């Protein structure tokens, strides 16, 4: 495995590897992606292999120019109204942390979309990602560069530690700016909806399209070890349902350490116990908790954003969970974020990371 800091020379090398059918982990503004040529079915099979990802979980196709939408999507299959919305969204929110589900172009192999007639398309807002995608032929399929179901990588080191030699090359572009995956928005039919909350807040999308979105679909509970009552559906039963986005699985993005997530009032009352770590949203709550405790000298206390800024908190979430997860704690208690803006995506990931 080649591990290099991202610069013009290493990006050219990485593009050569992707064009030759290999796998490259690369930085984006959300999390690191595990990229392969989106038109190369064999290379895409390697992505599923490296991640241990079920074949029924479709990949996001990354592009580096709005014009490439024509090559990866079948825009003629969209209604005039959906096309209008797409171009409004593209004009206002691309590049950025938004993946739009559209009818797929026949040039994209079925394995990329897990047999679905749709593909999620994203134009990342990151120089390294854009250069790499352009040089590698314009369309790179990339899931987050982590083993399936575990925490997403916000640093190149996370990819190296978790995937190592399963990838041909890792481009190190430093820590991810947003630190949470993109919002997945389905506009492939008239029932426009968010399949996964993420780096683009719902409010920003509503402002562009001019109306309120329906509340997010209820969480899918299959795949959750904590919910043994719910039988696992067969992979076949998932394929025809384009609404099922495995980012919606109840248990996903999970650390190994048991994590409990509670609201502000409850975490303040949670007594300190040796071996437990506490993850607060802001200093205000952390200080109130500290005041209420007797012995906290050895307490592992982390705060996502001292001032309670959701953008800062989002960018630190996975990073802090990675750090706490390697600290051998018995359990982690975490505080929910205020639910508006990016808080929705933060709470979504905390809930899925919890037991
Ligand atoms: O920010 C991101 O989105 C990162 C970076 C690397 O771009 N990528 C990412 O990919 O998070 P992944 O594969 O870990 O998550 C993609 C999500 C999955 O929940 C998948 O099911 C959903 O997008 N998805 C992809 N194509 C879809 C489709 N055609 N219909 C419904 N959901 C889809
Ligand atoms: Mg992922």
PDB file of C-alpha atoms in Angstrom, residues 82-308:
ATOM      1  CA  UNK A  82     -37.476  17.199 -10.860  1.00  0.00           C
ATOM      2  CA  UNK A  83     -35.012  18.441 -13.498  1.00  0.00           C
ATOM      3  CA  UNK A  84     -35.721  22.002 -12.456  1.00  0.00           C
ATOM      4  CA  UNK A  85     -35.109  21.097  -8.806  1.00  0.00           C
ATOM      5  CA  UNK A  86     -31.897  19.267  -9.699  1.00  0.00           C
ATOM      6  CA  UNK A  87     -30.439  22.296 -11.447  1.00  0.00           C
ATOM      7  CA  UNK A  88     -31.464  24.606  -8.616  1.00  0.00           C
ATOM      8  CA  UNK A  89     -29.801  22.258  -6.114  1.00  0.00           C
ATOM      9  CA  UNK A  90     -26.711  21.926  -8.304  1.00  0.00           C
ATOM     10  CA  UNK A  91     -26.435  25.695  -8.714  1.00  0.00           C
ATOM     11  CA  UNK A  92     -26.810  26.429  -4.999  1.00  0.00           C
ATOM     12  CA  UNK A  93     -25.397  23.427  -3.135  1.00  0.00           C
ATOM     13  CA  UNK A  94     -22.795  21.843  -5.421  1.00  0.00           C
ATOM     14  CA  UNK A  95     -19.969  21.267  -4.913  1.00  0.00           C
ATOM     15  CA  UNK A  96     -20.814  20.288  -1.351  1.00  0.00           C
ATOM     16  CA  UNK A  97     -21.877  17.605   1.121  1.00  0.00           C
ATOM     17  CA  UNK A  98     -24.996  16.562  -0.806  1.00  0.00           C
ATOM     18  CA  UNK A  99     -25.590  13.298  -2.725  1.00  0.00           C
ATOM     19  CA  UNK A 100     -28.572  13.355  -5.056  1.00  0.00           C
ATOM     20  CA  UNK A 101     -30.293  10.107  -6.048  1.00  0.00           C
ATOM     21  CA  UNK A 102     -31.158  10.179  -9.759  1.00  0.00           C
ATOM     22  CA  UNK A 103     -32.080   7.632 -12.440  1.00  0.00           C
ATOM     23  CA  UNK A 104     -28.763   6.045 -13.404  1.00  0.00           C
ATOM     24  CA  UNK A 105     -27.071   6.190 -16.780  1.00  0.00           C
ATOM     25  CA  UNK A 106     -26.657   2.761 -18.441  1.00  0.00           C
ATOM     26  CA  UNK A 107     -22.867   3.314 -18.588  1.00  0.00           C
ATOM     27  CA  UNK A 108     -22.712   2.874 -14.793  1.00  0.00           C
ATOM     28  CA  UNK A 109     -22.483  -0.880 -14.054  1.00  0.00           C
ATOM     29  CA  UNK A 110     -25.242  -2.410 -11.935  1.00  0.00           C
ATOM     30  CA  UNK A 111     -22.804  -3.405  -9.183  1.00  0.00           C
ATOM     31  CA  UNK A 112     -22.219   0.299  -8.408  1.00  0.00           C
ATOM     32  CA  UNK A 113     -25.869   0.803  -7.549  1.00  0.00           C
ATOM     33  CA  UNK A 114     -26.556  -2.663  -6.134  1.00  0.00           C
ATOM     34  CA  UNK A 115     -28.905  -3.322  -9.029  1.00  0.00           C
ATOM     35  CA  UNK A 116     -31.006  -0.231  -8.345  1.00  0.00           C
ATOM     36  CA  UNK A 117     -32.162   1.836 -11.323  1.00  0.00           C
ATOM     37  CA  UNK A 118     -30.926   4.931  -9.480  1.00  0.00           C
ATOM     38  CA  UNK A 119     -27.498   6.277  -8.516  1.00  0.00           C
ATOM     39  CA  UNK A 120     -26.498   8.720  -5.764  1.00  0.00           C
ATOM     40  CA  UNK A 121     -24.311  11.441  -7.313  1.00  0.00           C
ATOM     41  CA  UNK A 122     -22.049  13.808  -5.383  1.00  0.00           C
ATOM     42  CA  UNK A 123     -19.692  16.647  -6.371  1.00  0.00           C
ATOM     43  CA  UNK A 124     -17.307  16.986  -3.388  1.00  0.00           C
ATOM     44  CA  UNK A 125     -16.100  20.404  -2.294  1.00  0.00           C
ATOM     45  CA  UNK A 126     -12.445  19.460  -1.952  1.00  0.00           C
ATOM     46  CA  UNK A 127      -9.529  20.370  -4.258  1.00  0.00           C
ATOM     47  CA  UNK A 128      -7.728  17.032  -3.922  1.00  0.00           C
ATOM     48  CA  UNK A 129     -10.911  15.032  -4.562  1.00  0.00           C
ATOM     49  CA  UNK A 130     -11.819  17.188  -7.574  1.00  0.00           C
ATOM     50  CA  UNK A 131      -8.363  16.910  -9.174  1.00  0.00           C
ATOM     51  CA  UNK A 132      -8.263  13.161  -8.599  1.00  0.00           C
ATOM     52  CA  UNK A 133     -11.746  12.591 -10.044  1.00  0.00           C
ATOM     53  CA  UNK A 134     -11.010  14.730 -13.139  1.00  0.00           C
ATOM     54  CA  UNK A 135      -7.710  12.967 -13.830  1.00  0.00           C
ATOM     55  CA  UNK A 136      -9.227   9.530 -13.233  1.00  0.00           C
ATOM     56  CA  UNK A 137     -11.876   9.889 -15.948  1.00  0.00           C
ATOM     57  CA  UNK A 138     -14.506  12.083 -14.309  1.00  0.00           C
ATOM     58  CA  UNK A 139     -16.527   9.575 -12.233  1.00  0.00           C
ATOM     59  CA  UNK A 140     -15.228   7.815  -9.123  1.00  0.00           C
ATOM     60  CA  UNK A 141     -17.467   5.545  -7.044  1.00  0.00           C
ATOM     61  CA  UNK A 142     -16.568   5.844  -3.379  1.00  0.00           C
ATOM     62  CA  UNK A 143     -18.119   4.702  -0.137  1.00  0.00           C
ATOM     63  CA  UNK A 144     -16.618   5.962   3.115  1.00  0.00           C
ATOM     64  CA  UNK A 145     -13.191   4.311   3.526  1.00  0.00           C
ATOM     65  CA  UNK A 146     -13.973   2.204   6.613  1.00  0.00           C
ATOM     66  CA  UNK A 147     -14.940  -1.420   7.223  1.00  0.00           C
ATOM     67  CA  UNK A 148     -18.723  -1.756   6.725  1.00  0.00           C
ATOM     68  CA  UNK A 149     -20.773  -0.593   9.716  1.00  0.00           C
ATOM     69  CA  UNK A 150     -17.880   0.982  11.645  1.00  0.00           C
ATOM     70  CA  UNK A 151     -16.967   4.629  12.270  1.00  0.00           C
ATOM     71  CA  UNK A 152     -16.259   6.703   9.165  1.00  0.00           C
ATOM     72  CA  UNK A 153     -12.677   7.941   8.695  1.00  0.00           C
ATOM     73  CA  UNK A 154     -12.028  11.672   9.061  1.00  0.00           C
ATOM     74  CA  UNK A 155      -8.233  11.299   8.751  1.00  0.00           C
ATOM     75  CA  UNK A 156      -5.925   9.314   6.465  1.00  0.00           C
ATOM     76  CA  UNK A 157      -4.548   7.533   9.556  1.00  0.00           C
ATOM     77  CA  UNK A 158      -8.013   6.111  10.303  1.00  0.00           C
ATOM     78  CA  UNK A 159      -8.031   4.513   6.846  1.00  0.00           C
ATOM     79  CA  UNK A 160      -4.510   3.142   7.272  1.00  0.00           C
ATOM     80  CA  UNK A 161      -5.363   1.642  10.678  1.00  0.00           C
ATOM     81  CA  UNK A 162      -8.648   0.036   9.605  1.00  0.00           C
ATOM     82  CA  UNK A 163      -8.167  -0.910   5.932  1.00  0.00           C
ATOM     83  CA  UNK A 164      -4.357  -0.938   5.545  1.00  0.00           C
ATOM     84  CA  UNK A 165      -3.218  -3.188   2.701  1.00  0.00           C
ATOM     85  CA  UNK A 166      -6.748  -3.729   1.414  1.00  0.00           C
ATOM     86  CA  UNK A 167      -6.282  -0.488  -0.567  1.00  0.00           C
ATOM     87  CA  UNK A 168      -3.611   0.258  -3.160  1.00  0.00           C
ATOM     88  CA  UNK A 169      -2.978   3.841  -2.085  1.00  0.00           C
ATOM     89  CA  UNK A 170      -3.997   6.364   0.575  1.00  0.00           C
ATOM     90  CA  UNK A 171      -3.789  10.083  -0.199  1.00  0.00           C
ATOM     91  CA  UNK A 172      -3.346  12.066   3.003  1.00  0.00           C
ATOM     92  CA  UNK A 173      -5.118  15.417   2.762  1.00  0.00           C
ATOM     93  CA  UNK A 174      -5.323  16.130   6.510  1.00  0.00           C
ATOM     94  CA  UNK A 175      -8.448  16.095   8.684  1.00  0.00           C
ATOM     95  CA  UNK A 176     -11.859  16.344   6.987  1.00  0.00           C
ATOM     96  CA  UNK A 177     -13.400  19.811   7.264  1.00  0.00           C
ATOM     97  CA  UNK A 178     -17.011  18.715   7.849  1.00  0.00           C
ATOM     98  CA  UNK A 179     -16.379  15.301   9.380  1.00  0.00           C
ATOM     99  CA  UNK A 180     -19.886  13.884   8.721  1.00  0.00           C
ATOM    100  CA  UNK A 181     -21.034  12.158   5.548  1.00  0.00           C
ATOM    101  CA  UNK A 182     -23.094  13.897   2.890  1.00  0.00           C
ATOM    102  CA  UNK A 183     -26.867  14.267   3.064  1.00  0.00           C
ATOM    103  CA  UNK A 184     -28.491  11.739   0.689  1.00  0.00           C
ATOM    104  CA  UNK A 185     -31.503  13.287  -1.083  1.00  0.00           C
ATOM    105  CA  UNK A 186     -33.726  11.264  -3.393  1.00  0.00           C
ATOM    106  CA  UNK A 187     -35.302  13.270  -6.225  1.00  0.00           C
ATOM    107  CA  UNK A 188     -35.635  10.318  -8.616  1.00  0.00           C
ATOM    108  CA  UNK A 189     -39.424  10.422  -8.304  1.00  0.00           C
ATOM    109  CA  UNK A 190     -41.892  13.127  -7.342  1.00  0.00           C
ATOM    110  CA  UNK A 191     -41.749  12.137  -3.677  1.00  0.00           C
ATOM    111  CA  UNK A 192     -38.559  14.072  -2.883  1.00  0.00           C
ATOM    112  CA  UNK A 193     -37.042  13.011   0.449  1.00  0.00           C
ATOM    113  CA  UNK A 194     -33.916  12.833   2.572  1.00  0.00           C
ATOM    114  CA  UNK A 195     -32.668   9.233   2.913  1.00  0.00           C
ATOM    115  CA  UNK A 196     -29.747  10.134   5.201  1.00  0.00           C
ATOM    116  CA  UNK A 197     -29.262  13.418   7.090  1.00  0.00           C
ATOM    117  CA  UNK A 198     -25.706  14.713   6.693  1.00  0.00           C
ATOM    118  CA  UNK A 199     -23.420  17.662   6.009  1.00  0.00           C
ATOM    119  CA  UNK A 200     -26.071  19.700   4.170  1.00  0.00           C
ATOM    120  CA  UNK A 201     -28.807  20.638   6.675  1.00  0.00           C
ATOM    121  CA  UNK A 202     -32.423  19.977   5.685  1.00  0.00           C
ATOM    122  CA  UNK A 203     -33.120  23.717   6.043  1.00  0.00           C
ATOM    123  CA  UNK A 204     -30.574  24.575   3.295  1.00  0.00           C
ATOM    124  CA  UNK A 205     -32.308  22.173   0.878  1.00  0.00           C
ATOM    125  CA  UNK A 206     -35.769  23.497   1.775  1.00  0.00           C
ATOM    126  CA  UNK A 207     -34.600  27.048   1.100  1.00  0.00           C
ATOM    127  CA  UNK A 208     -33.489  26.064  -2.421  1.00  0.00           C
ATOM    128  CA  UNK A 209     -36.529  23.978  -3.381  1.00  0.00           C
ATOM    129  CA  UNK A 210     -38.973  26.366  -1.720  1.00  0.00           C
ATOM    130  CA  UNK A 211     -40.968  23.938   0.444  1.00  0.00           C
ATOM    131  CA  UNK A 212     -40.661  21.812   3.596  1.00  0.00           C
ATOM    132  CA  UNK A 213     -39.539  18.210   3.218  1.00  0.00           C
ATOM    133  CA  UNK A 214     -41.482  15.344   4.791  1.00  0.00           C
ATOM    134  CA  UNK A 215     -39.970  14.060   8.037  1.00  0.00           C
ATOM    135  CA  UNK A 216     -37.241  11.480   7.483  1.00  0.00           C
ATOM    136  CA  UNK A 217     -38.315   7.891   6.958  1.00  0.00           C
ATOM    137  CA  UNK A 218     -38.439   5.757  10.084  1.00  0.00           C
ATOM    138  CA  UNK A 219     -35.119   4.104  10.912  1.00  0.00           C
ATOM    139  CA  UNK A 220     -34.674   0.579   9.555  1.00  0.00           C
ATOM    140  CA  UNK A 221     -34.034  -1.718  12.471  1.00  0.00           C
ATOM    141  CA  UNK A 222     -32.485  -4.692  10.693  1.00  0.00           C
ATOM    142  CA  UNK A 223     -28.781  -5.296  11.160  1.00  0.00           C
ATOM    143  CA  UNK A 224     -28.965  -4.096  14.732  1.00  0.00           C
ATOM    144  CA  UNK A 225     -27.510  -6.559  17.197  1.00  0.00           C
ATOM    145  CA  UNK A 226     -29.373  -4.772  19.956  1.00  0.00           C
ATOM    146  CA  UNK A 227     -32.707  -5.511  18.337  1.00  0.00           C
ATOM    147  CA  UNK A 228     -32.877  -9.284  18.138  1.00  0.00           C
ATOM    148  CA  UNK A 229     -36.655  -9.294  17.661  1.00  0.00           C
ATOM    149  CA  UNK A 230     -36.382  -7.817  14.204  1.00  0.00           C
ATOM    150  CA  UNK A 231     -35.539 -10.517  11.671  1.00  0.00           C
ATOM    151  CA  UNK A 232     -32.872  -9.721   9.095  1.00  0.00           C
ATOM    152  CA  UNK A 233     -34.427  -9.347   5.668  1.00  0.00           C
ATOM    153  CA  UNK A 234     -32.773 -11.237   2.846  1.00  0.00           C
ATOM    154  CA  UNK A 235     -30.503  -9.139   0.606  1.00  0.00           C
ATOM    155  CA  UNK A 236     -32.934  -9.826  -2.253  1.00  0.00           C
ATOM    156  CA  UNK A 237     -35.778  -8.220  -0.349  1.00  0.00           C
ATOM    157  CA  UNK A 238     -33.720  -5.023  -0.056  1.00  0.00           C
ATOM    158  CA  UNK A 239     -32.760  -4.657  -3.680  1.00  0.00           C
ATOM    159  CA  UNK A 240     -36.043  -3.507  -5.178  1.00  0.00           C
ATOM    160  CA  UNK A 241     -36.587  -0.856  -2.516  1.00  0.00           C
ATOM    161  CA  UNK A 242     -34.725   2.292  -3.505  1.00  0.00           C
ATOM    162  CA  UNK A 243     -35.784   3.941  -0.242  1.00  0.00           C
ATOM    163  CA  UNK A 244     -33.577   1.601   1.771  1.00  0.00           C
ATOM    164  CA  UNK A 245     -30.279   3.361   2.296  1.00  0.00           C
ATOM    165  CA  UNK A 246     -28.000   1.327   4.571  1.00  0.00           C
ATOM    166  CA  UNK A 247     -26.949   4.612   6.137  1.00  0.00           C
ATOM    167  CA  UNK A 248     -30.473   4.201   7.567  1.00  0.00           C
ATOM    168  CA  UNK A 249     -29.651   0.961   9.345  1.00  0.00           C
ATOM    169  CA  UNK A 250     -30.309   1.415  13.047  1.00  0.00           C
ATOM    170  CA  UNK A 251     -26.864   0.139  13.976  1.00  0.00           C
ATOM    171  CA  UNK A 252     -24.235   1.772  11.776  1.00  0.00           C
ATOM    172  CA  UNK A 253     -21.216   4.031  12.178  1.00  0.00           C
ATOM    173  CA  UNK A 254     -20.632   2.117  15.421  1.00  0.00           C
ATOM    174  CA  UNK A 255     -17.668   2.155  17.823  1.00  0.00           C
ATOM    175  CA  UNK A 256     -16.725  -1.086  19.637  1.00  0.00           C
ATOM    176  CA  UNK A 257     -17.260   0.545  23.053  1.00  0.00           C
ATOM    177  CA  UNK A 258     -20.930   0.532  24.166  1.00  0.00           C
ATOM    178  CA  UNK A 259     -22.263   4.054  23.691  1.00  0.00           C
ATOM    179  CA  UNK A 260     -25.324   5.541  25.403  1.00  0.00           C
ATOM    180  CA  UNK A 261     -26.754   8.778  24.130  1.00  0.00           C
ATOM    181  CA  UNK A 262     -29.030  10.935  26.276  1.00  0.00           C
ATOM    182  CA  UNK A 263     -30.314  14.488  26.362  1.00  0.00           C
ATOM    183  CA  UNK A 264     -28.771  17.401  28.286  1.00  0.00           C
ATOM    184  CA  UNK A 265     -30.882  17.013  31.429  1.00  0.00           C
ATOM    185  CA  UNK A 266     -30.108  13.295  31.726  1.00  0.00           C
ATOM    186  CA  UNK A 267     -26.367  13.515  31.151  1.00  0.00           C
ATOM    187  CA  UNK A 268     -26.014  16.176  33.847  1.00  0.00           C
ATOM    188  CA  UNK A 269     -27.543  13.686  36.298  1.00  0.00           C
ATOM    189  CA  UNK A 270     -25.430  10.742  35.111  1.00  0.00           C
ATOM    190  CA  UNK A 271     -23.019   9.969  37.981  1.00  0.00           C
ATOM    191  CA  UNK A 272     -19.343   9.534  37.170  1.00  0.00           C
ATOM    192  CA  UNK A 273     -18.070   5.955  37.219  1.00  0.00           C
ATOM    193  CA  UNK A 274     -14.478   4.813  36.785  1.00  0.00           C
ATOM    194  CA  UNK A 275     -13.883   3.433  33.325  1.00  0.00           C
ATOM    195  CA  UNK A 276     -16.577   5.525  31.664  1.00  0.00           C
ATOM    196  CA  UNK A 277     -16.028   8.370  29.197  1.00  0.00           C
ATOM    197  CA  UNK A 278     -18.308  11.395  28.800  1.00  0.00           C
ATOM    198  CA  UNK A 279     -18.878  13.161  25.500  1.00  0.00           C
ATOM    199  CA  UNK A 280     -20.576  16.565  25.857  1.00  0.00           C
ATOM    200  CA  UNK A 281     -21.908  18.805  23.139  1.00  0.00           C
ATOM    201  CA  UNK A 282     -20.749  22.062  24.781  1.00  0.00           C
ATOM    202  CA  UNK A 283     -18.715  23.474  27.700  1.00  0.00           C
ATOM    203  CA  UNK A 284     -21.838  24.776  29.389  1.00  0.00           C
ATOM    204  CA  UNK A 285     -23.181  21.239  29.923  1.00  0.00           C
ATOM    205  CA  UNK A 286     -19.742  19.750  30.681  1.00  0.00           C
ATOM    206  CA  UNK A 287     -19.197  22.336  33.443  1.00  0.00           C
ATOM    207  CA  UNK A 288     -22.624  21.722  34.950  1.00  0.00           C
ATOM    208  CA  UNK A 289     -21.913  17.992  35.031  1.00  0.00           C
ATOM    209  CA  UNK A 290     -18.467  18.524  36.585  1.00  0.00           C
ATOM    210  CA  UNK A 291     -19.990  20.746  39.300  1.00  0.00           C
ATOM    211  CA  UNK A 292     -22.497  18.017  40.191  1.00  0.00           C
ATOM    212  CA  UNK A 293     -19.822  15.301  40.600  1.00  0.00           C
ATOM    213  CA  UNK A 294     -17.609  14.526  43.597  1.00  0.00           C
ATOM    214  CA  UNK A 295     -14.650  12.605  42.147  1.00  0.00           C
ATOM    215  CA  UNK A 296     -13.878  13.383  38.558  1.00  0.00           C
ATOM    216  CA  UNK A 297     -10.078  13.760  38.618  1.00  0.00           C
ATOM    217  CA  UNK A 298      -9.663  10.780  36.300  1.00  0.00           C
ATOM    218  CA  UNK A 299     -12.824  11.304  34.271  1.00  0.00           C
ATOM    219  CA  UNK A 300     -12.407  11.161  30.496  1.00  0.00           C
ATOM    220  CA  UNK A 301     -14.367  14.232  29.430  1.00  0.00           C
ATOM    221  CA  UNK A 302     -14.588  15.384  25.817  1.00  0.00           C
ATOM    222  CA  UNK A 303     -16.492  18.367  24.451  1.00  0.00           C
ATOM    223  CA  UNK A 304     -17.496  18.546  20.767  1.00  0.00           C
ATOM    224  CA  UNK A 305     -17.650  22.336  20.683  1.00  0.00           C
ATOM    225  CA  UNK A 306     -16.878  24.593  23.646  1.00  0.00           C
ATOM    226  CA  UNK A 307     -19.185  27.305  22.335  1.00  0.00           C
ATOM    227  CA  UNK A 308     -21.844  24.821  21.199  1.00  0.00           C
TER     228      UNK A 308
END
